[in-house]
Amino acid sequence: CSGKGRCHFEKKTSGVQVDACFVNEFTCLARCICEEGFVGSGCSETRSAMQSKQQTRSQLISSINDTLKNEDSSTDSLTAQIALIMDLGSNPSELTEESCAVLQHIIGSVLEAAADTEIAIETRFAGRPRQLRPRVCGGGGHHHGQLV
């Protein structure tokens, strides 16, 4: 936790705290609980630095949302849009609730356009569309190490 927090271990299914998680133990979740003033999955960001990153990512998502309204639904365009969505959602701690909602709207629009044009997204992305919806969006209230 970058020396700025403490590690917290819990069972994924029950949320019960445990003493440790082992590498091959897939039912265990390790997360950082950050000291005051630090955020992020590894407590490596100051609150102000994270707020700046969140603001930048929100502006990008908003701009992209406006731009995509005018995009066509060709295979190449949708493929590029999906890659962009995956990149924008790749660091959940940099998403605010609002930018997450906009990103989910974009995802829905892109997937709907792909379905309307019968583009086989599953084949082009080897099953990755399930990963498009950022898991932090409304995800169970566990925001340790994240700015909410």
Short mmCIF file of N, CA, C and O in Angstrom, two decimals:
data_model
loop_
_atom_site.label_atom_id
_atom_site.label_comp_id
_atom_site.label_asym_id
_atom_site.label_seq_id
_atom_site.Cartn_x
_atom_site.Cartn_y
_atom_site.Cartn_z
N CYS A 1 0.82 -1.20 0.00
CA CYS A 1 0.00 0.00 0.00
C CYS A 1 0.86 1.26 0.00
O CYS A 1 0.48 2.28 0.56
N SER A 2 2.02 1.15 -0.62
CA SER A 2 2.94 2.29 -0.82
C SER A 2 3.40 2.94 0.48
O SER A 2 3.81 4.09 0.48
N GLY A 3 3.27 2.24 1.60
CA GLY A 3 3.66 2.82 2.88
C GLY A 3 2.70 3.90 3.36
O GLY A 3 2.98 4.61 4.32
N LYS A 4 1.54 4.04 2.67
CA LYS A 4 0.58 5.09 3.02
C LYS A 4 -0.79 4.52 3.33
O LYS A 4 -1.80 5.18 3.18
N GLY A 5 -0.81 3.28 3.75
CA GLY A 5 -2.06 2.62 4.08
C GLY A 5 -1.78 1.24 4.64
O GLY A 5 -0.62 0.84 4.78
N ARG A 6 -2.84 0.52 4.93
CA ARG A 6 -2.65 -0.85 5.42
C ARG A 6 -3.45 -1.81 4.55
O ARG A 6 -4.50 -1.46 4.02
N CYS A 7 -2.92 -3.00 4.44
CA CYS A 7 -3.56 -4.01 3.60
C CYS A 7 -4.71 -4.66 4.37
O CYS A 7 -4.57 -4.96 5.56
N HIS A 8 -5.81 -4.86 3.70
CA HIS A 8 -7.00 -5.46 4.28
C HIS A 8 -7.35 -6.68 3.42
O HIS A 8 -7.41 -6.58 2.20
N PHE A 9 -7.55 -7.82 4.06
CA PHE A 9 -7.87 -9.05 3.34
C PHE A 9 -9.26 -9.52 3.75
O PHE A 9 -9.61 -9.48 4.92
N GLU A 10 -10.05 -9.96 2.76
CA GLU A 10 -11.38 -10.48 3.07
C GLU A 10 -11.79 -11.52 2.05
O GLU A 10 -11.29 -11.55 0.93
N LYS A 11 -12.72 -12.37 2.46
CA LYS A 11 -13.30 -13.36 1.56
C LYS A 11 -14.27 -12.64 0.63
O LYS A 11 -15.10 -11.85 1.07
N LYS A 12 -14.15 -12.90 -0.68
CA LYS A 12 -15.01 -12.23 -1.67
C LYS A 12 -16.48 -12.54 -1.45
O LYS A 12 -17.33 -11.69 -1.60
N THR A 13 -16.78 -13.77 -1.13
CA THR A 13 -18.17 -14.19 -1.04
C THR A 13 -18.88 -13.69 0.20
O THR A 13 -20.05 -13.34 0.16
N SER A 14 -18.17 -13.61 1.32
CA SER A 14 -18.82 -13.25 2.57
C SER A 14 -18.43 -11.87 3.10
O SER A 14 -19.13 -11.30 3.94
N GLY A 15 -17.30 -11.34 2.64
CA GLY A 15 -16.82 -10.07 3.16
C GLY A 15 -16.14 -10.19 4.52
O GLY A 15 -15.75 -9.19 5.11
N VAL A 16 -15.99 -11.41 5.01
CA VAL A 16 -15.37 -11.64 6.30
C VAL A 16 -13.86 -11.38 6.21
O VAL A 16 -13.18 -11.84 5.29
N GLN A 17 -13.34 -10.61 7.18
CA GLN A 17 -11.92 -10.30 7.19
C GLN A 17 -11.12 -11.55 7.54
O GLN A 17 -11.51 -12.33 8.41
N VAL A 18 -9.97 -11.72 6.84
CA VAL A 18 -9.05 -12.83 7.11
C VAL A 18 -7.66 -12.24 7.30
O VAL A 18 -7.41 -11.07 7.01
N ASP A 19 -6.74 -13.07 7.81
CA ASP A 19 -5.39 -12.59 8.11
C ASP A 19 -4.52 -12.34 6.88
O ASP A 19 -3.66 -11.47 6.88
N ALA A 20 -4.75 -13.13 5.81
CA ALA A 20 -3.91 -13.00 4.61
C ALA A 20 -4.61 -13.60 3.40
O ALA A 20 -5.52 -14.42 3.55
N CYS A 21 -4.17 -13.21 2.22
CA CYS A 21 -4.59 -13.82 0.96
C CYS A 21 -3.35 -14.44 0.34
O CYS A 21 -2.27 -13.86 0.38
N PHE A 22 -3.50 -15.61 -0.23
CA PHE A 22 -2.38 -16.27 -0.87
C PHE A 22 -2.54 -16.17 -2.39
O PHE A 22 -3.65 -15.99 -2.90
N VAL A 23 -1.45 -16.27 -3.12
CA VAL A 23 -1.43 -16.06 -4.56
C VAL A 23 -2.48 -16.90 -5.28
O VAL A 23 -3.17 -16.41 -6.16
N ASN A 24 -2.63 -18.15 -4.94
CA ASN A 24 -3.56 -19.03 -5.64
C ASN A 24 -4.95 -19.08 -5.00
O ASN A 24 -5.77 -19.91 -5.35
N GLU A 25 -5.24 -18.18 -4.08
CA GLU A 25 -6.52 -18.16 -3.38
C GLU A 25 -7.44 -17.13 -4.04
O GLU A 25 -7.43 -15.94 -3.71
N PHE A 26 -8.25 -17.60 -4.98
CA PHE A 26 -9.07 -16.71 -5.80
C PHE A 26 -10.32 -16.21 -5.07
O PHE A 26 -11.00 -15.32 -5.57
N THR A 27 -10.63 -16.75 -3.93
CA THR A 27 -11.80 -16.31 -3.17
C THR A 27 -11.45 -15.22 -2.17
O THR A 27 -12.30 -14.78 -1.41
N CYS A 28 -10.20 -14.79 -2.17
CA CYS A 28 -9.74 -13.78 -1.23
C CYS A 28 -9.47 -12.48 -1.97
O CYS A 28 -8.98 -12.48 -3.11
N LEU A 29 -9.81 -11.37 -1.35
CA LEU A 29 -9.62 -10.05 -1.93
C LEU A 29 -8.69 -9.24 -1.04
O LEU A 29 -8.93 -9.12 0.16
N ALA A 30 -7.62 -8.73 -1.63
CA ALA A 30 -6.70 -7.86 -0.90
C ALA A 30 -6.91 -6.43 -1.40
O ALA A 30 -6.97 -6.20 -2.60
N ARG A 31 -7.03 -5.51 -0.49
CA ARG A 31 -7.19 -4.10 -0.87
C ARG A 31 -6.51 -3.23 0.18
O ARG A 31 -6.29 -3.65 1.31
N CYS A 32 -6.19 -2.03 -0.23
CA CYS A 32 -5.55 -1.08 0.67
C CYS A 32 -6.59 -0.16 1.31
O CYS A 32 -7.50 0.31 0.64
N ILE A 33 -6.40 0.09 2.57
CA ILE A 33 -7.18 1.11 3.27
C ILE A 33 -6.19 2.23 3.54
O ILE A 33 -5.24 2.08 4.31
N CYS A 34 -6.40 3.33 2.84
CA CYS A 34 -5.42 4.42 2.80
C CYS A 34 -5.47 5.31 4.04
O CYS A 34 -6.53 5.52 4.63
N GLU A 35 -4.31 5.86 4.35
CA GLU A 35 -4.22 6.88 5.39
C GLU A 35 -4.90 8.14 4.87
O GLU A 35 -5.08 8.32 3.66
N GLU A 36 -5.27 9.01 5.79
CA GLU A 36 -5.91 10.28 5.43
C GLU A 36 -5.06 11.04 4.42
O GLU A 36 -3.85 11.15 4.57
N GLY A 37 -5.71 11.52 3.36
CA GLY A 37 -5.02 12.31 2.35
C GLY A 37 -4.51 11.52 1.16
O GLY A 37 -4.04 12.09 0.18
N PHE A 38 -4.57 10.17 1.24
CA PHE A 38 -4.09 9.33 0.15
C PHE A 38 -5.22 8.46 -0.37
O PHE A 38 -6.09 8.03 0.39
N VAL A 39 -5.21 8.20 -1.67
CA VAL A 39 -6.26 7.42 -2.33
C VAL A 39 -5.63 6.56 -3.42
O VAL A 39 -4.44 6.64 -3.68
N GLY A 40 -6.48 5.77 -4.07
CA GLY A 40 -6.04 4.90 -5.15
C GLY A 40 -5.93 3.47 -4.67
O GLY A 40 -5.91 3.20 -3.47
N SER A 41 -5.87 2.56 -5.61
CA SER A 41 -5.85 1.14 -5.24
C SER A 41 -4.63 0.78 -4.41
O SER A 41 -4.67 -0.14 -3.61
N GLY A 42 -3.52 1.51 -4.56
CA GLY A 42 -2.32 1.26 -3.78
C GLY A 42 -1.94 2.43 -2.89
O GLY A 42 -0.80 2.50 -2.42
N CYS A 43 -2.87 3.33 -2.64
CA CYS A 43 -2.67 4.51 -1.79
C CYS A 43 -1.51 5.38 -2.27
O CYS A 43 -0.88 6.09 -1.49
N SER A 44 -1.23 5.34 -3.55
CA SER A 44 -0.06 6.05 -4.07
C SER A 44 -0.36 7.48 -4.53
O SER A 44 0.55 8.22 -4.87
N GLU A 45 -1.62 7.87 -4.54
CA GLU A 45 -2.01 9.20 -5.01
C GLU A 45 -2.46 10.08 -3.85
O GLU A 45 -3.12 9.60 -2.92
N THR A 46 -2.13 11.36 -3.94
CA THR A 46 -2.71 12.29 -2.98
C THR A 46 -4.15 12.56 -3.43
O THR A 46 -4.49 12.38 -4.60
N ARG A 47 -4.96 13.00 -2.52
CA ARG A 47 -6.36 13.29 -2.84
C ARG A 47 -6.46 14.34 -3.96
O ARG A 47 -7.24 14.20 -4.89
N SER A 48 -5.65 15.39 -3.89
CA SER A 48 -5.72 16.45 -4.91
C SER A 48 -5.25 15.94 -6.27
O SER A 48 -5.83 16.31 -7.30
N ALA A 49 -4.23 15.09 -6.31
CA ALA A 49 -3.77 14.53 -7.59
C ALA A 49 -4.85 13.64 -8.19
O ALA A 49 -5.09 13.68 -9.41
N MET A 50 -5.53 12.87 -7.36
CA MET A 50 -6.59 11.99 -7.85
C MET A 50 -7.77 12.82 -8.35
O MET A 50 -8.36 12.51 -9.38
N GLN A 51 -8.11 13.87 -7.64
CA GLN A 51 -9.21 14.73 -8.09
C GLN A 51 -8.89 15.34 -9.45
O GLN A 51 -9.76 15.43 -10.31
N SER A 52 -7.64 15.71 -9.65
CA SER A 52 -7.22 16.26 -10.94
C SER A 52 -7.35 15.19 -12.04
O SER A 52 -7.85 15.48 -13.13
N LYS A 53 -6.93 13.97 -11.76
CA LYS A 53 -7.06 12.88 -12.73
C LYS A 53 -8.53 12.58 -13.03
O LYS A 53 -8.90 12.34 -14.17
N GLN A 54 -9.36 12.59 -11.98
CA GLN A 54 -10.78 12.33 -12.18
C GLN A 54 -11.41 13.42 -13.03
O GLN A 54 -12.24 13.14 -13.90
N GLN A 55 -11.03 14.67 -12.80
CA GLN A 55 -11.57 15.77 -13.58
C GLN A 55 -11.17 15.64 -15.04
O GLN A 55 -12.00 15.80 -15.94
N THR A 56 -9.93 15.30 -15.29
CA THR A 56 -9.45 15.12 -16.66
C THR A 56 -10.18 13.97 -17.34
O THR A 56 -10.65 14.09 -18.48
N ARG A 57 -10.31 12.84 -16.64
CA ARG A 57 -11.00 11.68 -17.22
C ARG A 57 -12.48 12.01 -17.47
O ARG A 57 -13.04 11.62 -18.49
N SER A 58 -13.12 12.75 -16.57
CA SER A 58 -14.51 13.15 -16.76
C SER A 58 -14.66 14.02 -18.00
O SER A 58 -15.61 13.85 -18.77
N GLN A 59 -13.73 14.95 -18.19
CA GLN A 59 -13.78 15.81 -19.37
C GLN A 59 -13.60 14.99 -20.65
O GLN A 59 -14.29 15.23 -21.65
N LEU A 60 -12.69 14.03 -20.63
CA LEU A 60 -12.48 13.16 -21.78
C LEU A 60 -13.74 12.37 -22.11
O LEU A 60 -14.16 12.29 -23.25
N ILE A 61 -14.33 11.78 -21.08
CA ILE A 61 -15.54 10.97 -21.27
C ILE A 61 -16.68 11.82 -21.81
O ILE A 61 -17.38 11.42 -22.74
N SER A 62 -16.84 13.01 -21.27
CA SER A 62 -17.89 13.91 -21.74
C SER A 62 -17.66 14.30 -23.20
O SER A 62 -18.59 14.28 -24.01
N SER A 63 -16.44 14.64 -23.55
CA SER A 63 -16.11 15.01 -24.93
C SER A 63 -16.34 13.86 -25.88
O SER A 63 -16.88 14.03 -26.98
N ILE A 64 -15.93 12.68 -25.46
CA ILE A 64 -16.11 11.50 -26.30
C ILE A 64 -17.59 11.18 -26.47
O ILE A 64 -18.03 10.82 -27.56
N ASN A 65 -18.36 11.36 -25.42
CA ASN A 65 -19.80 11.14 -25.50
C ASN A 65 -20.41 12.06 -26.56
O ASN A 65 -21.21 11.63 -27.38
N ASP A 66 -20.01 13.33 -26.56
CA ASP A 66 -20.51 14.28 -27.55
C ASP A 66 -20.06 13.89 -28.96
O ASP A 66 -20.84 13.95 -29.91
N THR A 67 -18.83 13.46 -29.10
CA THR A 67 -18.28 13.09 -30.40
C THR A 67 -18.95 11.85 -30.97
O THR A 67 -19.25 11.78 -32.17
N LEU A 68 -19.21 10.86 -30.12
CA LEU A 68 -19.76 9.60 -30.60
C LEU A 68 -21.19 9.73 -31.12
O LEU A 68 -21.64 8.89 -31.89
N LYS A 69 -21.87 10.79 -30.73
CA LYS A 69 -23.23 11.01 -31.23
C LYS A 69 -23.25 11.18 -32.74
O LYS A 69 -24.26 10.92 -33.39
N ASN A 70 -22.11 11.62 -33.30
CA ASN A 70 -22.03 11.86 -34.74
C ASN A 70 -21.27 10.77 -35.49
O ASN A 70 -21.06 10.89 -36.69
N GLU A 71 -20.86 9.73 -34.80
CA GLU A 71 -20.10 8.65 -35.43
C GLU A 71 -21.02 7.71 -36.20
O GLU A 71 -22.19 7.54 -35.85
N ASP A 72 -20.46 7.08 -37.20
CA ASP A 72 -21.22 6.06 -37.93
C ASP A 72 -21.12 4.73 -37.19
O ASP A 72 -20.42 4.62 -36.19
N SER A 73 -21.82 3.74 -37.66
CA SER A 73 -21.84 2.43 -37.00
C SER A 73 -21.12 1.39 -37.83
O SER A 73 -21.51 0.23 -37.85
N SER A 74 -20.05 1.79 -38.49
CA SER A 74 -19.27 0.82 -39.26
C SER A 74 -18.48 -0.08 -38.30
O SER A 74 -18.27 0.27 -37.14
N THR A 75 -18.04 -1.19 -38.81
CA THR A 75 -17.26 -2.11 -38.00
C THR A 75 -16.01 -1.43 -37.45
O THR A 75 -15.70 -1.55 -36.27
N ASP A 76 -15.30 -0.70 -38.29
CA ASP A 76 -14.08 -0.03 -37.86
C ASP A 76 -14.36 1.02 -36.79
O ASP A 76 -13.64 1.14 -35.80
N SER A 77 -15.42 1.78 -36.98
CA SER A 77 -15.78 2.82 -36.02
C SER A 77 -16.16 2.20 -34.67
O SER A 77 -15.69 2.65 -33.62
N LEU A 78 -16.99 1.17 -34.69
CA LEU A 78 -17.40 0.52 -33.44
C LEU A 78 -16.22 -0.16 -32.76
O LEU A 78 -16.11 -0.13 -31.53
N THR A 79 -15.33 -0.75 -33.53
CA THR A 79 -14.14 -1.37 -32.95
C THR A 79 -13.28 -0.33 -32.24
O THR A 79 -12.82 -0.55 -31.12
N ALA A 80 -13.11 0.83 -32.88
CA ALA A 80 -12.34 1.91 -32.26
C ALA A 80 -13.04 2.43 -31.00
O ALA A 80 -12.38 2.72 -29.99
N GLN A 81 -14.36 2.55 -31.05
CA GLN A 81 -15.12 3.03 -29.90
C GLN A 81 -14.98 2.06 -28.71
O GLN A 81 -14.81 2.49 -27.57
N ILE A 82 -15.03 0.79 -28.98
CA ILE A 82 -14.90 -0.20 -27.91
C ILE A 82 -13.51 -0.14 -27.29
O ILE A 82 -13.36 -0.17 -26.06
N ALA A 83 -12.49 -0.02 -28.12
CA ALA A 83 -11.12 0.09 -27.60
C ALA A 83 -10.99 1.34 -26.72
O ALA A 83 -10.36 1.30 -25.66
N LEU A 84 -11.61 2.43 -27.15
CA LEU A 84 -11.57 3.68 -26.39
C LEU A 84 -12.29 3.52 -25.05
O LEU A 84 -11.79 3.95 -24.01
N ILE A 85 -13.45 2.88 -25.07
CA ILE A 85 -14.19 2.64 -23.83
C ILE A 85 -13.37 1.81 -22.85
O ILE A 85 -13.30 2.11 -21.66
N MET A 86 -12.75 0.78 -23.36
CA MET A 86 -11.95 -0.09 -22.50
C MET A 86 -10.79 0.69 -21.88
O MET A 86 -10.46 0.50 -20.72
N ASP A 87 -10.20 1.60 -22.66
CA ASP A 87 -9.11 2.41 -22.14
C ASP A 87 -9.62 3.40 -21.09
O ASP A 87 -9.02 3.55 -20.03
N LEU A 88 -10.74 4.04 -21.36
CA LEU A 88 -11.29 5.03 -20.41
C LEU A 88 -11.70 4.40 -19.09
O LEU A 88 -11.63 5.04 -18.05
N GLY A 89 -12.14 3.15 -19.13
CA GLY A 89 -12.56 2.48 -17.90
C GLY A 89 -11.47 1.63 -17.26
O GLY A 89 -11.72 0.93 -16.29
N SER A 90 -10.26 1.73 -17.77
CA SER A 90 -9.18 0.84 -17.30
C SER A 90 -8.67 1.18 -15.91
O SER A 90 -8.06 0.35 -15.27
N ASN A 91 -8.90 2.39 -15.44
CA ASN A 91 -8.45 2.76 -14.10
C ASN A 91 -9.65 3.26 -13.30
O ASN A 91 -9.91 4.46 -13.24
N PRO A 92 -10.40 2.34 -12.70
CA PRO A 92 -11.65 2.69 -12.03
C PRO A 92 -11.54 3.79 -10.97
O PRO A 92 -12.47 4.54 -10.77
N SER A 93 -10.39 3.88 -10.31
CA SER A 93 -10.28 4.90 -9.26
C SER A 93 -10.30 6.31 -9.83
O SER A 93 -10.54 7.27 -9.12
N GLU A 94 -10.08 6.44 -11.16
CA GLU A 94 -10.12 7.76 -11.79
C GLU A 94 -11.50 8.11 -12.32
O GLU A 94 -11.66 9.13 -12.98
N LEU A 95 -12.49 7.28 -12.05
CA LEU A 95 -13.86 7.55 -12.48
C LEU A 95 -14.69 8.08 -11.32
O LEU A 95 -14.71 7.49 -10.25
N THR A 96 -15.36 9.18 -11.55
CA THR A 96 -16.33 9.66 -10.57
C THR A 96 -17.64 8.92 -10.83
O THR A 96 -17.80 8.27 -11.87
N GLU A 97 -18.58 9.03 -9.94
CA GLU A 97 -19.89 8.40 -10.16
C GLU A 97 -20.54 8.95 -11.43
O GLU A 97 -21.13 8.22 -12.20
N GLU A 98 -20.41 10.26 -11.64
CA GLU A 98 -21.01 10.89 -12.81
C GLU A 98 -20.34 10.41 -14.10
O GLU A 98 -21.01 10.05 -15.06
N SER A 99 -19.00 10.40 -14.13
CA SER A 99 -18.31 9.96 -15.35
C SER A 99 -18.56 8.47 -15.60
O SER A 99 -18.64 8.03 -16.74
N CYS A 100 -18.73 7.72 -14.53
CA CYS A 100 -19.04 6.31 -14.66
C CYS A 100 -20.42 6.12 -15.30
O CYS A 100 -20.59 5.28 -16.19
N ALA A 101 -21.37 6.93 -14.90
CA ALA A 101 -22.72 6.85 -15.48
C ALA A 101 -22.68 7.21 -16.97
O ALA A 101 -23.33 6.55 -17.79
N VAL A 102 -21.92 8.24 -17.32
CA VAL A 102 -21.80 8.63 -18.73
C VAL A 102 -21.11 7.52 -19.51
O VAL A 102 -21.54 7.15 -20.61
N LEU A 103 -20.08 6.92 -18.94
CA LEU A 103 -19.37 5.83 -19.59
C LEU A 103 -20.30 4.63 -19.80
O LEU A 103 -20.30 4.01 -20.87
N GLN A 104 -21.14 4.34 -18.83
CA GLN A 104 -22.10 3.24 -18.98
C GLN A 104 -23.10 3.56 -20.10
O GLN A 104 -23.48 2.68 -20.87
N HIS A 105 -23.50 4.81 -20.22
CA HIS A 105 -24.40 5.22 -21.30
C HIS A 105 -23.72 5.01 -22.65
O HIS A 105 -24.33 4.50 -23.59
N ILE A 106 -22.45 5.42 -22.74
CA ILE A 106 -21.69 5.23 -23.98
C ILE A 106 -21.60 3.74 -24.32
O ILE A 106 -21.81 3.35 -25.47
N ILE A 107 -21.31 2.93 -23.32
CA ILE A 107 -21.21 1.47 -23.54
C ILE A 107 -22.52 0.93 -24.10
O ILE A 107 -22.53 0.19 -25.08
N GLY A 108 -23.62 1.32 -23.48
CA GLY A 108 -24.93 0.86 -23.94
C GLY A 108 -25.20 1.27 -25.38
O GLY A 108 -25.67 0.47 -26.19
N SER A 109 -24.87 2.52 -25.71
CA SER A 109 -25.08 3.01 -27.07
C SER A 109 -24.24 2.25 -28.09
O SER A 109 -24.71 1.88 -29.16
N VAL A 110 -22.98 2.02 -27.75
CA VAL A 110 -22.08 1.32 -28.67
C VAL A 110 -22.53 -0.14 -28.85
O VAL A 110 -22.58 -0.65 -29.97
N LEU A 111 -22.89 -0.79 -27.76
CA LEU A 111 -23.34 -2.18 -27.87
C LEU A 111 -24.66 -2.28 -28.64
O LEU A 111 -24.86 -3.20 -29.42
N GLU A 112 -25.54 -1.29 -28.45
CA GLU A 112 -26.80 -1.26 -29.19
C GLU A 112 -26.55 -1.05 -30.69
O GLU A 112 -27.14 -1.72 -31.53
N ALA A 113 -25.63 -0.14 -31.01
CA ALA A 113 -25.29 0.10 -32.41
C ALA A 113 -24.68 -1.14 -33.04
O ALA A 113 -24.98 -1.49 -34.19
N ALA A 114 -23.86 -1.84 -32.27
CA ALA A 114 -23.25 -3.07 -32.79
C ALA A 114 -24.31 -4.13 -33.03
O ALA A 114 -24.28 -4.83 -34.04
N ALA A 115 -25.28 -4.23 -32.13
CA ALA A 115 -26.36 -5.20 -32.30
C ALA A 115 -27.23 -4.83 -33.50
O ALA A 115 -27.63 -5.71 -34.27
N ASP A 116 -27.50 -3.54 -33.65
CA ASP A 116 -28.32 -3.08 -34.78
C ASP A 116 -27.67 -3.36 -36.12
O ASP A 116 -28.35 -3.61 -37.11
N THR A 117 -26.36 -3.30 -36.15
CA THR A 117 -25.65 -3.54 -37.41
C THR A 117 -25.17 -4.98 -37.53
O THR A 117 -24.50 -5.33 -38.48
N GLU A 118 -25.53 -5.78 -36.53
CA GLU A 118 -25.19 -7.21 -36.51
C GLU A 118 -23.70 -7.47 -36.61
O GLU A 118 -23.24 -8.43 -37.21
N ILE A 119 -22.92 -6.59 -36.00
CA ILE A 119 -21.47 -6.78 -35.96
C ILE A 119 -21.15 -7.77 -34.85
O ILE A 119 -21.64 -7.63 -33.72
N ALA A 120 -20.35 -8.74 -35.16
CA ALA A 120 -19.99 -9.79 -34.20
C ALA A 120 -18.89 -9.29 -33.27
O ALA A 120 -17.71 -9.58 -33.46
N ILE A 121 -19.27 -8.52 -32.26
CA ILE A 121 -18.29 -7.97 -31.33
C ILE A 121 -17.59 -9.08 -30.56
O ILE A 121 -16.40 -9.02 -30.32
N GLU A 122 -18.33 -10.09 -30.17
CA GLU A 122 -17.73 -11.20 -29.41
C GLU A 122 -16.53 -11.77 -30.17
O GLU A 122 -15.52 -12.09 -29.57
N THR A 123 -16.65 -11.91 -31.48
CA THR A 123 -15.55 -12.50 -32.25
C THR A 123 -14.38 -11.54 -32.35
O THR A 123 -13.24 -11.93 -32.22
N ARG A 124 -14.68 -10.27 -32.57
CA ARG A 124 -13.60 -9.29 -32.74
C ARG A 124 -12.83 -9.04 -31.45
O ARG A 124 -11.67 -8.69 -31.47
N PHE A 125 -13.49 -9.20 -30.30
CA PHE A 125 -12.84 -8.90 -29.03
C PHE A 125 -12.71 -10.11 -28.12
O PHE A 125 -12.51 -9.97 -26.93
N ALA A 126 -12.86 -11.29 -28.66
CA ALA A 126 -12.64 -12.55 -27.93
C ALA A 126 -13.31 -12.56 -26.56
O ALA A 126 -12.70 -12.87 -25.55
N GLY A 127 -14.58 -12.15 -26.52
CA GLY A 127 -15.34 -12.23 -25.27
C GLY A 127 -15.16 -11.05 -24.34
O GLY A 127 -15.69 -11.04 -23.25
N ARG A 128 -14.42 -10.02 -24.73
CA ARG A 128 -14.16 -8.91 -23.84
C ARG A 128 -15.30 -7.94 -23.62
O ARG A 128 -15.23 -7.15 -22.69
N PRO A 129 -16.40 -7.93 -24.41
CA PRO A 129 -17.47 -6.97 -24.12
C PRO A 129 -17.99 -7.07 -22.69
O PRO A 129 -18.46 -6.10 -22.14
N ARG A 130 -17.92 -8.24 -22.08
CA ARG A 130 -18.36 -8.36 -20.69
C ARG A 130 -17.51 -7.49 -19.78
O ARG A 130 -17.92 -7.10 -18.71
N GLN A 131 -16.28 -7.20 -20.21
CA GLN A 131 -15.38 -6.38 -19.41
C GLN A 131 -15.60 -4.90 -19.64
O GLN A 131 -14.99 -4.08 -18.98
N LEU A 132 -16.46 -4.55 -20.58
CA LEU A 132 -16.65 -3.14 -20.90
C LEU A 132 -17.27 -2.36 -19.77
O LEU A 132 -16.94 -1.21 -19.55
N ARG A 133 -18.20 -2.95 -19.07
CA ARG A 133 -18.87 -2.21 -17.99
C ARG A 133 -17.96 -2.14 -16.78
O ARG A 133 -17.71 -3.14 -16.13
N PRO A 134 -17.45 -0.94 -16.46
CA PRO A 134 -16.56 -0.81 -15.32
C PRO A 134 -17.22 -1.32 -14.04
O PRO A 134 -18.34 -0.95 -13.73
N ARG A 135 -16.55 -2.19 -13.33
CA ARG A 135 -17.14 -2.83 -12.16
C ARG A 135 -17.32 -1.88 -10.98
O ARG A 135 -18.05 -2.17 -10.08
N VAL A 136 -16.63 -0.75 -10.97
CA VAL A 136 -16.79 0.17 -9.84
C VAL A 136 -18.10 0.92 -9.91
O VAL A 136 -18.52 1.51 -8.93
N CYS A 137 -18.73 0.96 -11.05
CA CYS A 137 -19.98 1.70 -11.20
C CYS A 137 -21.06 1.01 -10.38
O CYS A 137 -21.53 -0.05 -10.77
N GLY A 138 -21.42 1.61 -9.28
CA GLY A 138 -22.47 1.03 -8.44
C GLY A 138 -22.07 -0.30 -7.87
O GLY A 138 -22.90 -1.10 -7.52
N GLY A 139 -20.79 -0.54 -7.72
CA GLY A 139 -20.30 -1.86 -7.32
C GLY A 139 -20.21 -2.10 -5.86
O GLY A 139 -19.14 -2.11 -5.28
N GLY A 140 -21.33 -2.32 -5.21
CA GLY A 140 -21.34 -2.86 -3.85
C GLY A 140 -20.86 -1.96 -2.75
O GLY A 140 -20.73 -2.39 -1.63
N GLY A 141 -20.52 -0.72 -3.04
CA GLY A 141 -20.14 0.20 -1.97
C GLY A 141 -18.75 0.02 -1.41
O GLY A 141 -18.39 0.66 -0.44
N HIS A 142 -17.91 -0.85 -1.98
CA HIS A 142 -16.57 -1.03 -1.49
C HIS A 142 -15.64 -0.09 -2.26
O HIS A 142 -15.27 -0.36 -3.38
N HIS A 143 -15.29 1.03 -1.65
CA HIS A 143 -14.47 2.01 -2.33
C HIS A 143 -13.18 2.28 -1.56
O HIS A 143 -12.66 3.37 -1.61
N HIS A 144 -12.69 1.30 -0.83
CA HIS A 144 -11.45 1.51 -0.10
C HIS A 144 -10.35 1.91 -1.05
O HIS A 144 -10.16 1.30 -2.08
N GLY A 145 -9.61 2.94 -0.70
CA GLY A 145 -8.52 3.39 -1.54
C GLY A 145 -8.96 4.22 -2.72
O GLY A 145 -8.15 4.63 -3.51
N GLN A 146 -10.25 4.45 -2.86
CA GLN A 146 -10.74 5.23 -3.99
C GLN A 146 -11.42 6.48 -3.47
O GLN A 146 -11.93 6.53 -2.37
N LEU A 147 -11.42 7.48 -4.32
CA LEU A 147 -12.09 8.72 -3.97
C LEU A 147 -13.52 8.64 -4.45
O LEU A 147 -13.79 8.36 -5.60
N VAL A 148 -14.47 8.78 -3.55
CA VAL A 148 -15.89 8.73 -3.93
C VAL A 148 -16.57 10.02 -3.55
O VAL A 148 -16.13 10.76 -2.75
#
